[in-house]
Amino acid sequence: MRGGIAMRSKKHGWVPAVLVGAAAIMTACGDSGNAKAGDAPTDSGESASFTILNNDGGESYAKQAMKDDIFYKEMSRLFSEHSGKPTQIAYEFLPAADFSQQVTVRFASKAVTEVIATTSITDKGHPTAVENGVFTDLTALIDQYGPNLKKNIPEYIWKNPRVSKDGKIYGIPKMLTPLDPRAFLVRKDWLDKLGMKQPETLDDYLAFFERVKREDVNGNGDPNDEVGFIARSDLGQSQIFFAAFDLFPGVWHVVNGQFIPDIINPKMKDAIRFYKLLYDKGYMNKDWITTKQADWSNEILNDKVATWQTDLRQLAGFSKDSFASKKGVVDVLPGFRDESGTFNLGYRGLGIAKVHVVLSTTKHPERFVQFMDWTYSNDQKKTDFFAFGIKGRNYTEENGAINWEGNNEMNKKEKTFVETMINPSGDSRMDIRVIEKAGIVDPSVLKRGTDYTAKNMYDDPSINMELPEVLQTKPELGYAGGSLFMDMFSRVVTGKEQPDAAFDKFVADWKKRGGDEAVKQATEWYNKNGKK
């Protein structure tokens, strides 16, 4: 759990050489009726119905699903049977591109559904809804009706400003599966060809990358077209090596009594020097500043990359047949081992995919909490539904064994819709049974990757801190493309500036432009909320 955070400092053995107004929302929903903590109503067991407004994510089935869709009916039937309470659940999908704006319009036209699957309780489509009593305070309802919610959703998430405000819970999250799906992949077939073990320390990685650079590991006759690691513009899917220095862009730590972002942490100098070493030695692609996602993917699948950072949910895209050679075998790496033997894969992200909010005018909000609790339970019928669909339609069962063909014509069209679009608790595409039956991803690789994210990733001390106000209006003080940090990082790595002087100048400029005030606000927050 990410409540109490221990500061960590370890050596890894490498020495560097449209907003709706309050009145519109109030008119749409009223300012009374939202349950207050301690007011959890008793469920009478009478019939209840809910429609969940969600974005379609560009998914084809979601775009055309009607309110009486067969999958909504089956989901409702299963929950009604499980709870013994007649309940109808349906979704209404809006285009993903302008979902927040569409929600704003819905509020203004009084056409809002009982539940919204939004990004945050303060999403730009309803920024003042909590203050105006538009959303139900779910705190007491979750205490009474949500044992599986409390068991399976980490405590720190309930405290996050995307879910709660002033100690009251207004949203029920849908979590990523796994909670942080970060993965660091390696071409295992190349390791085997070179007779090398998986790299663990930074020195191990450098030794592996040197062999990749010198030897024709892809076997195409050109010993100079492979790189050890591929990075891309603005460090997208390229931040993994910061973990070896107990840093990560976006994370904040206490340094000399101040809560500061890692981008200005003095240790960042060594991390930048390491990336520069990769660049200078040819262990990393020289064109990383202009490498886009499509270029990144092409290089990997054309057998030119030894290691890369990705998402466990994308493992199927790196199957053996995906590579040009049809020989690529990948494995997951545990991160970076320090002198104590501890591995570090980085800091966990928040892991929230959606936040379900219940309007204060909704009848039987306690039933919706029970529905959400069911989706987080171990009820087998529920689990099978979200993994495989409707029995007799999408799969059959014989002597307890499920027969499911994920790639037949029907399931290809419907499986993503069931597994994740209408699954309010996660993503069943990562269900190990689904993985096994699909036959594309090695289940043992997925299991190792999931284990690594659980064991080798660490709590982010700043995970529940709202971004200091000055940083919300000055993106140049962040770490994304166009920021002062990214400009400095790029210039140092490519040799246009010296590391120490460039970093010190960046930090001074960052502080002068508003960073000092941001650190002051963050330190006040940490001393009040994060310090243990």
mmCIF file of C-alpha atoms in Angstrom, residues 26-372:
data_model
loop_
_atom_site.group_PDB
_atom_site.id
_atom_site.type_symbol
_atom_site.label_atom_id
_atom_site.label_comp_id
_atom_site.label_asym_id
_atom_site.label_seq_id
_atom_site.Cartn_x
_atom_site.Cartn_y
_atom_site.Cartn_z
ATOM 1 C CA MET A 26 -27.310 22.706 -10.160
ATOM 2 C CA THR A 27 -30.207 23.211 -12.546
ATOM 3 C CA ALA A 28 -29.537 19.858 -14.136
ATOM 4 C CA CYS A 29 -29.320 17.839 -10.951
ATOM 5 C CA GLY A 30 -30.396 19.829 -7.953
ATOM 6 C CA ASP A 31 -28.461 20.466 -4.771
ATOM 7 C CA SER A 32 -30.030 17.958 -2.430
ATOM 8 C CA GLY A 33 -30.430 14.252 -2.029
ATOM 9 C CA ASN A 34 -26.824 13.143 -1.996
ATOM 10 C CA ALA A 35 -26.171 10.693 0.795
ATOM 11 C CA LYS A 36 -23.942 11.871 3.613
ATOM 12 C CA ALA A 37 -21.423 9.820 5.503
ATOM 13 C CA GLY A 38 -23.235 7.705 8.080
ATOM 14 C CA ASP A 39 -26.518 7.845 6.116
ATOM 15 C CA ALA A 40 -26.154 4.558 4.207
ATOM 16 C CA PRO A 41 -29.709 3.527 3.298
ATOM 17 C CA THR A 42 -30.992 -0.005 3.671
ATOM 18 C CA ASP A 43 -31.545 -1.745 0.346
ATOM 19 C CA SER A 44 -35.248 -2.574 0.113
ATOM 20 C CA GLY A 45 -34.615 -5.155 -2.589
ATOM 21 C CA GLU A 46 -36.996 -3.504 -5.048
ATOM 22 C CA SER A 47 -36.172 -3.232 -8.724
ATOM 23 C CA ALA A 48 -33.434 -0.757 -9.635
ATOM 24 C CA SER A 49 -31.887 0.360 -12.911
ATOM 25 C CA PHE A 50 -28.783 2.297 -13.884
ATOM 26 C CA THR A 51 -27.311 3.551 -17.122
ATOM 27 C CA ILE A 52 -23.592 4.267 -17.135
ATOM 28 C CA LEU A 53 -22.402 7.049 -19.439
ATOM 29 C CA ASN A 54 -18.991 6.163 -20.810
ATOM 30 C CA ASN A 55 -16.709 6.996 -23.724
ATOM 31 C CA ASP A 56 -16.461 4.449 -26.507
ATOM 32 C CA GLY A 57 -12.668 4.415 -26.657
ATOM 33 C CA GLY A 58 -12.967 4.092 -30.425
ATOM 34 C CA GLU A 59 -14.066 0.456 -29.964
ATOM 35 C CA SER A 60 -16.264 -0.653 -32.852
ATOM 36 C CA TYR A 61 -18.823 -2.707 -30.934
ATOM 37 C CA ALA A 62 -19.283 0.032 -28.311
ATOM 38 C CA LYS A 63 -20.025 2.541 -31.046
ATOM 39 C CA GLN A 64 -23.100 0.625 -32.177
ATOM 40 C CA ALA A 65 -24.305 -0.996 -28.929
ATOM 41 C CA MET A 66 -27.958 -0.283 -28.121
ATOM 42 C CA LYS A 67 -29.450 0.109 -24.652
ATOM 43 C CA ASP A 68 -31.021 -3.367 -24.856
ATOM 44 C CA ASP A 69 -27.773 -5.022 -25.900
ATOM 45 C CA ILE A 70 -27.602 -8.729 -25.140
ATOM 46 C CA PHE A 71 -24.490 -8.309 -23.007
ATOM 47 C CA TYR A 72 -26.154 -5.721 -20.760
ATOM 48 C CA LYS A 73 -29.057 -8.134 -20.289
ATOM 49 C CA GLU A 74 -26.753 -10.993 -19.361
ATOM 50 C CA MET A 75 -24.693 -8.870 -16.986
ATOM 51 C CA SER A 76 -27.907 -7.678 -15.325
ATOM 52 C CA ARG A 77 -29.215 -11.223 -15.051
ATOM 53 C CA LEU A 78 -26.044 -12.507 -13.429
ATOM 54 C CA PHE A 79 -25.918 -9.714 -10.876
ATOM 55 C CA SER A 80 -29.636 -9.970 -10.136
ATOM 56 C CA GLU A 81 -29.294 -13.698 -9.494
ATOM 57 C CA HIS A 82 -26.187 -13.205 -7.380
ATOM 58 C CA SER A 83 -27.706 -10.443 -5.242
ATOM 59 C CA GLY A 84 -31.286 -11.651 -5.228
ATOM 60 C CA LYS A 85 -32.341 -8.131 -6.195
ATOM 61 C CA PRO A 86 -33.738 -7.313 -9.664
ATOM 62 C CA THR A 87 -31.359 -4.837 -11.284
ATOM 63 C CA GLN A 88 -30.933 -3.539 -14.811
ATOM 64 C CA ILE A 89 -27.514 -2.243 -15.871
ATOM 65 C CA ALA A 90 -26.805 -0.679 -19.254
ATOM 66 C CA TYR A 91 -24.209 1.564 -20.834
ATOM 67 C CA GLU A 92 -24.502 4.560 -23.109
ATOM 68 C CA PHE A 93 -21.375 5.300 -25.078
ATOM 69 C CA LEU A 94 -20.314 8.703 -26.390
ATOM 70 C CA PRO A 95 -17.384 9.409 -28.736
ATOM 71 C CA ALA A 96 -14.090 9.404 -26.864
ATOM 72 C CA ALA A 97 -12.670 12.449 -28.639
ATOM 73 C CA ASP A 98 -14.985 14.979 -27.013
ATOM 74 C CA PHE A 99 -16.440 13.007 -24.110
ATOM 75 C CA SER A 100 -15.974 15.694 -21.448
ATOM 76 C CA GLN A 101 -17.582 18.354 -23.642
ATOM 77 C CA GLN A 102 -20.492 16.009 -24.341
ATOM 78 C CA VAL A 103 -20.955 15.463 -20.603
ATOM 79 C CA THR A 104 -21.104 19.223 -20.125
ATOM 80 C CA VAL A 105 -23.845 19.421 -22.752
ATOM 81 C CA ARG A 106 -25.719 16.583 -21.069
ATOM 82 C CA PHE A 107 -25.708 18.410 -17.754
ATOM 83 C CA ALA A 108 -26.932 21.611 -19.370
ATOM 84 C CA SER A 109 -29.747 19.777 -21.177
ATOM 85 C CA LYS A 110 -30.723 17.697 -18.130
ATOM 86 C CA ALA A 111 -29.964 14.466 -19.979
ATOM 87 C CA VAL A 112 -27.435 12.893 -17.635
ATOM 88 C CA THR A 113 -27.552 9.210 -16.772
ATOM 89 C CA GLU A 114 -27.537 7.871 -13.221
ATOM 90 C CA VAL A 115 -23.834 7.018 -13.364
ATOM 91 C CA ILE A 116 -20.902 8.482 -15.288
ATOM 92 C CA ALA A 117 -17.643 6.657 -15.951
ATOM 93 C CA THR A 118 -15.396 9.696 -15.956
ATOM 94 C CA THR A 119 -11.719 10.446 -15.499
ATOM 95 C CA SER A 120 -12.010 12.158 -12.134
ATOM 96 C CA ILE A 121 -14.592 13.649 -9.788
ATOM 97 C CA THR A 122 -13.278 17.008 -11.020
ATOM 98 C CA ASP A 123 -13.150 16.196 -14.739
ATOM 99 C CA LYS A 124 -13.504 19.275 -16.944
ATOM 100 C CA GLY A 125 -16.970 18.075 -17.963
ATOM 101 C CA HIS A 126 -18.192 18.585 -14.389
ATOM 102 C CA PRO A 127 -15.473 20.476 -12.464
ATOM 103 C CA THR A 128 -17.662 21.799 -9.630
ATOM 104 C CA ALA A 129 -20.043 18.857 -9.275
ATOM 105 C CA VAL A 130 -18.799 17.787 -5.842
ATOM 106 C CA GLU A 131 -19.053 21.273 -4.350
ATOM 107 C CA ASN A 132 -22.548 21.656 -5.783
ATOM 108 C CA GLY A 133 -23.894 18.390 -4.383
ATOM 109 C CA VAL A 134 -24.307 16.784 -7.794
ATOM 110 C CA PHE A 135 -22.509 13.546 -6.896
ATOM 111 C CA THR A 136 -23.462 11.138 -4.124
ATOM 112 C CA ASP A 137 -21.149 10.835 -1.153
ATOM 113 C CA LEU A 138 -20.430 7.103 -1.335
ATOM 114 C CA THR A 139 -18.333 6.795 1.831
ATOM 115 C CA ALA A 140 -20.909 5.131 4.090
ATOM 116 C CA LEU A 141 -22.335 3.095 1.217
ATOM 117 C CA ILE A 142 -18.940 1.596 0.454
ATOM 118 C CA ASP A 143 -18.376 0.866 4.140
ATOM 119 C CA GLN A 144 -21.666 -1.022 4.305
ATOM 120 C CA TYR A 145 -22.003 -2.572 0.856
ATOM 121 C CA GLY A 146 -18.479 -2.700 -0.573
ATOM 122 C CA PRO A 147 -16.302 -5.283 1.235
ATOM 123 C CA ASN A 148 -14.730 -6.443 -2.037
ATOM 124 C CA LEU A 149 -14.129 -2.865 -3.129
ATOM 125 C CA LYS A 150 -12.267 -2.149 0.099
ATOM 126 C CA LYS A 151 -10.374 -5.426 -0.104
ATOM 127 C CA ASN A 152 -9.227 -5.145 -3.711
ATOM 128 C CA ILE A 153 -8.674 -1.417 -4.203
ATOM 129 C CA PRO A 154 -5.616 -0.121 -2.307
ATOM 130 C CA GLU A 155 -6.317 2.338 0.486
ATOM 131 C CA TYR A 156 -4.200 5.094 -1.032
ATOM 132 C CA ILE A 157 -6.417 5.118 -4.121
ATOM 133 C CA TRP A 158 -9.484 5.933 -2.034
ATOM 134 C CA LYS A 159 -7.599 9.002 -0.801
ATOM 135 C CA ASN A 160 -6.656 10.212 -4.261
ATOM 136 C CA PRO A 161 -8.205 13.528 -5.408
ATOM 137 C CA ARG A 162 -9.578 11.797 -8.496
ATOM 138 C CA VAL A 163 -11.804 9.767 -6.164
ATOM 139 C CA SER A 164 -12.313 11.694 -2.932
ATOM 140 C CA LYS A 165 -12.442 15.193 -1.485
ATOM 141 C CA ASP A 166 -12.221 16.347 2.132
ATOM 142 C CA GLY A 167 -12.235 12.778 3.369
ATOM 143 C CA LYS A 168 -15.395 11.792 1.466
ATOM 144 C CA ILE A 169 -15.477 9.286 -1.387
ATOM 145 C CA TYR A 170 -17.409 10.367 -4.478
ATOM 146 C CA GLY A 171 -16.112 7.895 -7.043
ATOM 147 C CA ILE A 172 -15.498 4.164 -7.435
ATOM 148 C CA PRO A 173 -12.494 3.465 -9.618
ATOM 149 C CA LYS A 174 -12.008 0.989 -12.390
ATOM 150 C CA MET A 175 -8.423 -0.155 -12.033
ATOM 151 C CA LEU A 176 -5.806 -0.922 -14.636
ATOM 152 C CA THR A 177 -4.943 -4.605 -14.961
ATOM 153 C CA PRO A 178 -2.331 -5.008 -13.614
ATOM 154 C CA LEU A 179 -2.260 -1.910 -11.417
ATOM 155 C CA ASP A 180 0.885 -0.681 -13.174
ATOM 156 C CA PRO A 181 1.446 -2.601 -16.428
ATOM 157 C CA ARG A 182 4.989 -1.355 -17.039
ATOM 158 C CA ALA A 183 7.276 -3.896 -18.663
ATOM 159 C CA PHE A 184 10.935 -3.950 -19.673
ATOM 160 C CA LEU A 185 11.401 -6.484 -22.463
ATOM 161 C CA VAL A 186 14.488 -8.207 -23.803
ATOM 162 C CA ARG A 187 15.193 -10.359 -26.829
ATOM 163 C CA LYS A 188 15.807 -13.636 -25.002
ATOM 164 C CA ASP A 189 16.884 -15.317 -28.223
ATOM 165 C CA TRP A 190 19.691 -12.781 -28.518
ATOM 166 C CA LEU A 191 20.807 -13.389 -24.950
ATOM 167 C CA ASP A 192 20.859 -17.120 -25.682
ATOM 168 C CA LYS A 193 22.796 -16.588 -28.907
ATOM 169 C CA LEU A 194 25.406 -14.579 -27.032
ATOM 170 C CA GLY A 195 25.515 -17.042 -24.149
ATOM 171 C CA MET A 196 24.607 -14.325 -21.678
ATOM 172 C CA LYS A 197 22.303 -14.296 -18.677
ATOM 173 C CA GLN A 198 19.623 -11.672 -18.173
ATOM 174 C CA PRO A 199 21.245 -8.344 -17.253
ATOM 175 C CA GLU A 200 20.611 -7.166 -13.702
ATOM 176 C CA THR A 201 23.055 -4.389 -12.843
ATOM 177 C CA LEU A 202 23.822 -1.378 -14.993
ATOM 178 C CA ASP A 203 27.224 -2.887 -15.762
ATOM 179 C CA ASP A 204 25.443 -6.026 -16.986
ATOM 180 C CA TYR A 205 23.312 -3.931 -19.317
ATOM 181 C CA LEU A 206 26.345 -2.115 -20.683
ATOM 182 C CA ALA A 207 28.132 -5.400 -21.329
ATOM 183 C CA PHE A 208 25.092 -6.807 -23.124
ATOM 184 C CA PHE A 209 24.652 -3.671 -25.195
ATOM 185 C CA GLU A 210 28.315 -3.742 -26.230
ATOM 186 C CA ARG A 211 27.938 -7.293 -27.515
ATOM 187 C CA VAL A 212 24.764 -6.316 -29.371
ATOM 188 C CA LYS A 213 26.599 -3.420 -30.959
ATOM 189 C CA ARG A 214 29.622 -5.459 -32.038
ATOM 190 C CA GLU A 215 28.013 -8.726 -33.119
ATOM 191 C CA ASP A 216 25.448 -9.478 -35.786
ATOM 192 C CA VAL A 217 22.839 -10.776 -33.347
ATOM 193 C CA ASN A 218 19.947 -10.454 -35.778
ATOM 194 C CA GLY A 219 21.892 -12.449 -38.349
ATOM 195 C CA ASN A 220 21.249 -10.207 -41.345
ATOM 196 C CA GLY A 221 24.905 -9.753 -42.171
ATOM 197 C CA ASP A 222 25.114 -6.182 -40.847
ATOM 198 C CA PRO A 223 26.702 -5.966 -37.385
ATOM 199 C CA ASN A 224 25.925 -2.263 -37.129
ATOM 200 C CA ASP A 225 22.142 -2.085 -37.410
ATOM 201 C CA GLU A 226 21.185 -3.208 -33.879
ATOM 202 C CA VAL A 227 20.922 -1.138 -30.710
ATOM 203 C CA GLY A 228 20.787 -2.236 -27.095
ATOM 204 C CA PHE A 229 17.906 0.059 -26.165
ATOM 205 C CA ILE A 230 15.449 2.149 -28.154
ATOM 206 C CA ALA A 231 14.160 5.500 -26.962
ATOM 207 C CA ARG A 232 11.697 7.818 -28.604
ATOM 208 C CA SER A 233 10.785 11.480 -28.713
ATOM 209 C CA ASP A 234 10.003 13.157 -25.391
ATOM 210 C CA LEU A 235 11.148 9.937 -23.672
ATOM 211 C CA GLY A 236 7.871 8.167 -24.376
ATOM 212 C CA GLN A 237 8.257 4.563 -23.154
ATOM 213 C CA SER A 238 11.911 5.382 -22.550
ATOM 214 C CA GLN A 239 12.167 6.387 -18.887
ATOM 215 C CA ILE A 240 13.062 2.978 -17.496
ATOM 216 C CA PHE A 241 16.712 3.710 -16.696
ATOM 217 C CA PHE A 242 15.764 6.492 -14.282
ATOM 218 C CA ALA A 243 14.651 3.681 -11.970
ATOM 219 C CA ALA A 244 18.261 2.583 -11.536
ATOM 220 C CA PHE A 245 18.897 5.907 -9.808
ATOM 221 C CA ASP A 246 15.772 5.789 -7.605
ATOM 222 C CA LEU A 247 14.210 8.530 -9.708
ATOM 223 C CA PHE A 248 11.310 8.893 -12.107
ATOM 224 C CA PRO A 249 9.972 11.971 -13.903
ATOM 225 C CA GLY A 250 6.709 12.980 -12.285
ATOM 226 C CA VAL A 251 7.684 11.616 -8.863
ATOM 227 C CA TRP A 252 8.610 13.860 -5.915
ATOM 228 C CA HIS A 253 10.911 13.097 -2.970
ATOM 229 C CA VAL A 254 12.101 14.811 0.180
ATOM 230 C CA VAL A 255 15.582 16.262 -0.242
ATOM 231 C CA ASN A 256 17.089 18.408 2.522
ATOM 232 C CA GLY A 257 13.695 18.942 4.125
ATOM 233 C CA GLN A 258 11.951 20.021 0.917
ATOM 234 C CA PHE A 259 9.537 17.992 -1.209
ATOM 235 C CA ILE A 260 10.945 18.412 -4.701
ATOM 236 C CA PRO A 261 10.289 16.835 -8.116
ATOM 237 C CA ASP A 262 12.823 14.277 -9.246
ATOM 238 C CA ILE A 263 13.558 16.357 -12.323
ATOM 239 C CA ILE A 264 15.490 18.813 -10.115
ATOM 240 C CA ASN A 265 16.904 16.203 -7.736
ATOM 241 C CA PRO A 266 20.726 16.414 -7.737
ATOM 242 C CA LYS A 267 20.840 12.638 -8.415
ATOM 243 C CA MET A 268 19.280 13.374 -11.789
ATOM 244 C CA LYS A 269 22.713 14.408 -13.055
ATOM 245 C CA ASP A 270 23.950 10.819 -12.852
ATOM 246 C CA ALA A 271 20.836 9.491 -14.565
ATOM 247 C CA ILE A 272 21.265 11.942 -17.436
ATOM 248 C CA ARG A 273 24.929 11.014 -17.722
ATOM 249 C CA PHE A 274 23.909 7.371 -18.093
ATOM 250 C CA TYR A 275 21.539 8.159 -20.951
ATOM 251 C CA LYS A 276 24.311 10.213 -22.521
ATOM 252 C CA LEU A 277 26.645 7.223 -22.213
ATOM 253 C CA LEU A 278 24.104 5.037 -24.011
ATOM 254 C CA TYR A 279 23.886 7.659 -26.748
ATOM 255 C CA ASP A 280 27.639 8.226 -27.050
ATOM 256 C CA LYS A 281 28.440 4.511 -27.179
ATOM 257 C CA GLY A 282 25.809 3.800 -29.812
ATOM 258 C CA TYR A 283 23.873 1.594 -27.400
ATOM 259 C CA MET A 284 20.767 3.732 -27.972
ATOM 260 C CA ASN A 285 19.272 4.932 -31.251
ATOM 261 C CA LYS A 286 20.843 8.207 -32.394
ATOM 262 C CA ASP A 287 17.561 9.487 -33.826
ATOM 263 C CA TRP A 288 15.600 9.150 -30.579
ATOM 264 C CA ILE A 289 14.582 12.815 -30.537
ATOM 265 C CA THR A 290 12.554 12.344 -33.738
ATOM 266 C CA THR A 291 11.530 8.704 -33.233
ATOM 267 C CA LYS A 292 7.740 8.412 -33.050
ATOM 268 C CA GLN A 293 5.728 5.431 -31.857
ATOM 269 C CA ALA A 294 5.385 3.923 -35.338
ATOM 270 C CA ASP A 295 9.150 4.234 -35.926
ATOM 271 C CA TRP A 296 9.829 2.716 -32.495
ATOM 272 C CA SER A 297 7.599 -0.268 -33.215
ATOM 273 C CA ASN A 298 9.048 -0.816 -36.682
ATOM 274 C CA GLU A 299 12.622 -0.909 -35.386
ATOM 275 C CA ILE A 300 11.713 -3.453 -32.713
ATOM 276 C CA LEU A 301 9.761 -5.728 -35.048
ATOM 277 C CA ASN A 302 12.453 -5.474 -37.723
ATOM 278 C CA ASP A 303 14.848 -7.218 -35.305
ATOM 279 C CA LYS A 304 17.003 -4.201 -34.538
ATOM 280 C CA VAL A 305 16.442 -3.694 -30.794
ATOM 281 C CA ALA A 306 17.623 -5.726 -27.805
ATOM 282 C CA THR A 307 15.591 -4.118 -24.993
ATOM 283 C CA TRP A 308 12.622 -1.781 -24.821
ATOM 284 C CA GLN A 309 10.106 -0.428 -22.343
ATOM 285 C CA THR A 310 6.477 -1.203 -23.022
ATOM 286 C CA ASP A 311 3.161 -2.230 -21.457
ATOM 287 C CA LEU A 312 2.375 -5.780 -20.341
ATOM 288 C CA ARG A 313 -0.977 -5.450 -22.065
ATOM 289 C CA GLN A 314 0.882 -5.150 -25.387
ATOM 290 C CA LEU A 315 2.786 -8.439 -25.141
ATOM 291 C CA ALA A 316 0.759 -9.999 -27.944
ATOM 292 C CA GLY A 317 2.270 -7.443 -30.305
ATOM 293 C CA PHE A 318 5.707 -8.960 -29.678
ATOM 294 C CA SER A 319 4.950 -12.597 -30.416
ATOM 295 C CA LYS A 320 7.471 -14.607 -32.414
ATOM 296 C CA ASP A 321 5.494 -14.220 -35.634
ATOM 297 C CA SER A 322 5.327 -10.442 -35.185
ATOM 298 C CA PHE A 323 9.049 -10.087 -35.885
ATOM 299 C CA ALA A 324 10.360 -9.880 -39.430
ATOM 300 C CA SER A 325 12.649 -12.834 -38.764
ATOM 301 C CA LYS A 326 9.812 -14.899 -37.236
ATOM 302 C CA LYS A 327 12.386 -15.845 -34.594
ATOM 303 C CA GLY A 328 11.993 -13.211 -31.900
ATOM 304 C CA VAL A 329 11.556 -14.565 -28.384
ATOM 305 C CA VAL A 330 10.957 -11.994 -25.656
ATOM 306 C CA ASP A 331 11.155 -12.124 -21.907
ATOM 307 C CA VAL A 332 10.536 -9.615 -19.133
ATOM 308 C CA LEU A 333 13.319 -8.042 -17.108
ATOM 309 C CA PRO A 334 13.034 -7.497 -13.338
ATOM 310 C CA GLY A 335 14.563 -4.030 -13.364
ATOM 311 C CA PHE A 336 17.905 -3.006 -11.880
ATOM 312 C CA ARG A 337 19.639 -4.743 -8.982
ATOM 313 C CA ASP A 338 21.457 -2.612 -6.433
ATOM 314 C CA GLU A 339 24.280 -3.609 -4.086
ATOM 315 C CA SER A 340 21.848 -5.016 -1.527
ATOM 316 C CA GLY A 341 20.299 -7.332 -4.117
ATOM 317 C CA THR A 342 17.073 -5.350 -4.383
ATOM 318 C CA PHE A 343 15.550 -4.796 -7.817
ATOM 319 C CA ASN A 344 13.955 -1.529 -8.897
ATOM 320 C CA LEU A 345 11.575 -1.253 -11.847
ATOM 321 C CA GLY A 346 10.425 2.252 -10.943
ATOM 322 C CA TYR A 347 7.549 3.860 -9.095
ATOM 323 C CA ARG A 348 3.980 2.662 -9.383
ATOM 324 C CA GLY A 349 1.506 4.771 -11.256
ATOM 325 C CA LEU A 350 -1.927 5.497 -9.835
ATOM 326 C CA GLY A 351 -3.595 2.708 -11.775
ATOM 327 C CA ILE A 352 -7.008 4.334 -12.202
ATOM 328 C CA ALA A 353 -8.597 3.767 -15.606
ATOM 329 C CA LYS A 354 -12.041 5.278 -14.875
ATOM 330 C CA VAL A 355 -13.946 6.776 -11.948
ATOM 331 C CA HIS A 356 -17.636 5.934 -11.540
ATOM 332 C CA VAL A 357 -19.696 8.751 -10.025
ATOM 333 C CA VAL A 358 -23.353 8.419 -9.007
ATOM 334 C CA LEU A 359 -25.660 11.393 -9.385
ATOM 335 C CA SER A 360 -27.335 12.572 -6.183
ATOM 336 C CA THR A 361 -30.762 12.229 -7.833
ATOM 337 C CA THR A 362 -30.226 8.508 -8.411
ATOM 338 C CA LYS A 363 -32.560 6.111 -6.669
ATOM 339 C CA HIS A 364 -30.894 3.252 -4.825
ATOM 340 C CA PRO A 365 -27.257 4.313 -5.040
ATOM 341 C CA GLU A 366 -26.588 1.490 -2.580
ATOM 342 C CA ARG A 367 -27.523 -0.990 -5.313
ATOM 343 C CA PHE A 368 -24.965 0.441 -7.686
ATOM 344 C CA VAL A 369 -22.313 0.115 -4.972
ATOM 345 C CA GLN A 370 -23.343 -3.529 -4.574
ATOM 346 C CA PHE A 371 -23.054 -4.009 -8.331
ATOM 347 C CA MET A 372 -19.554 -2.569 -8.335
#
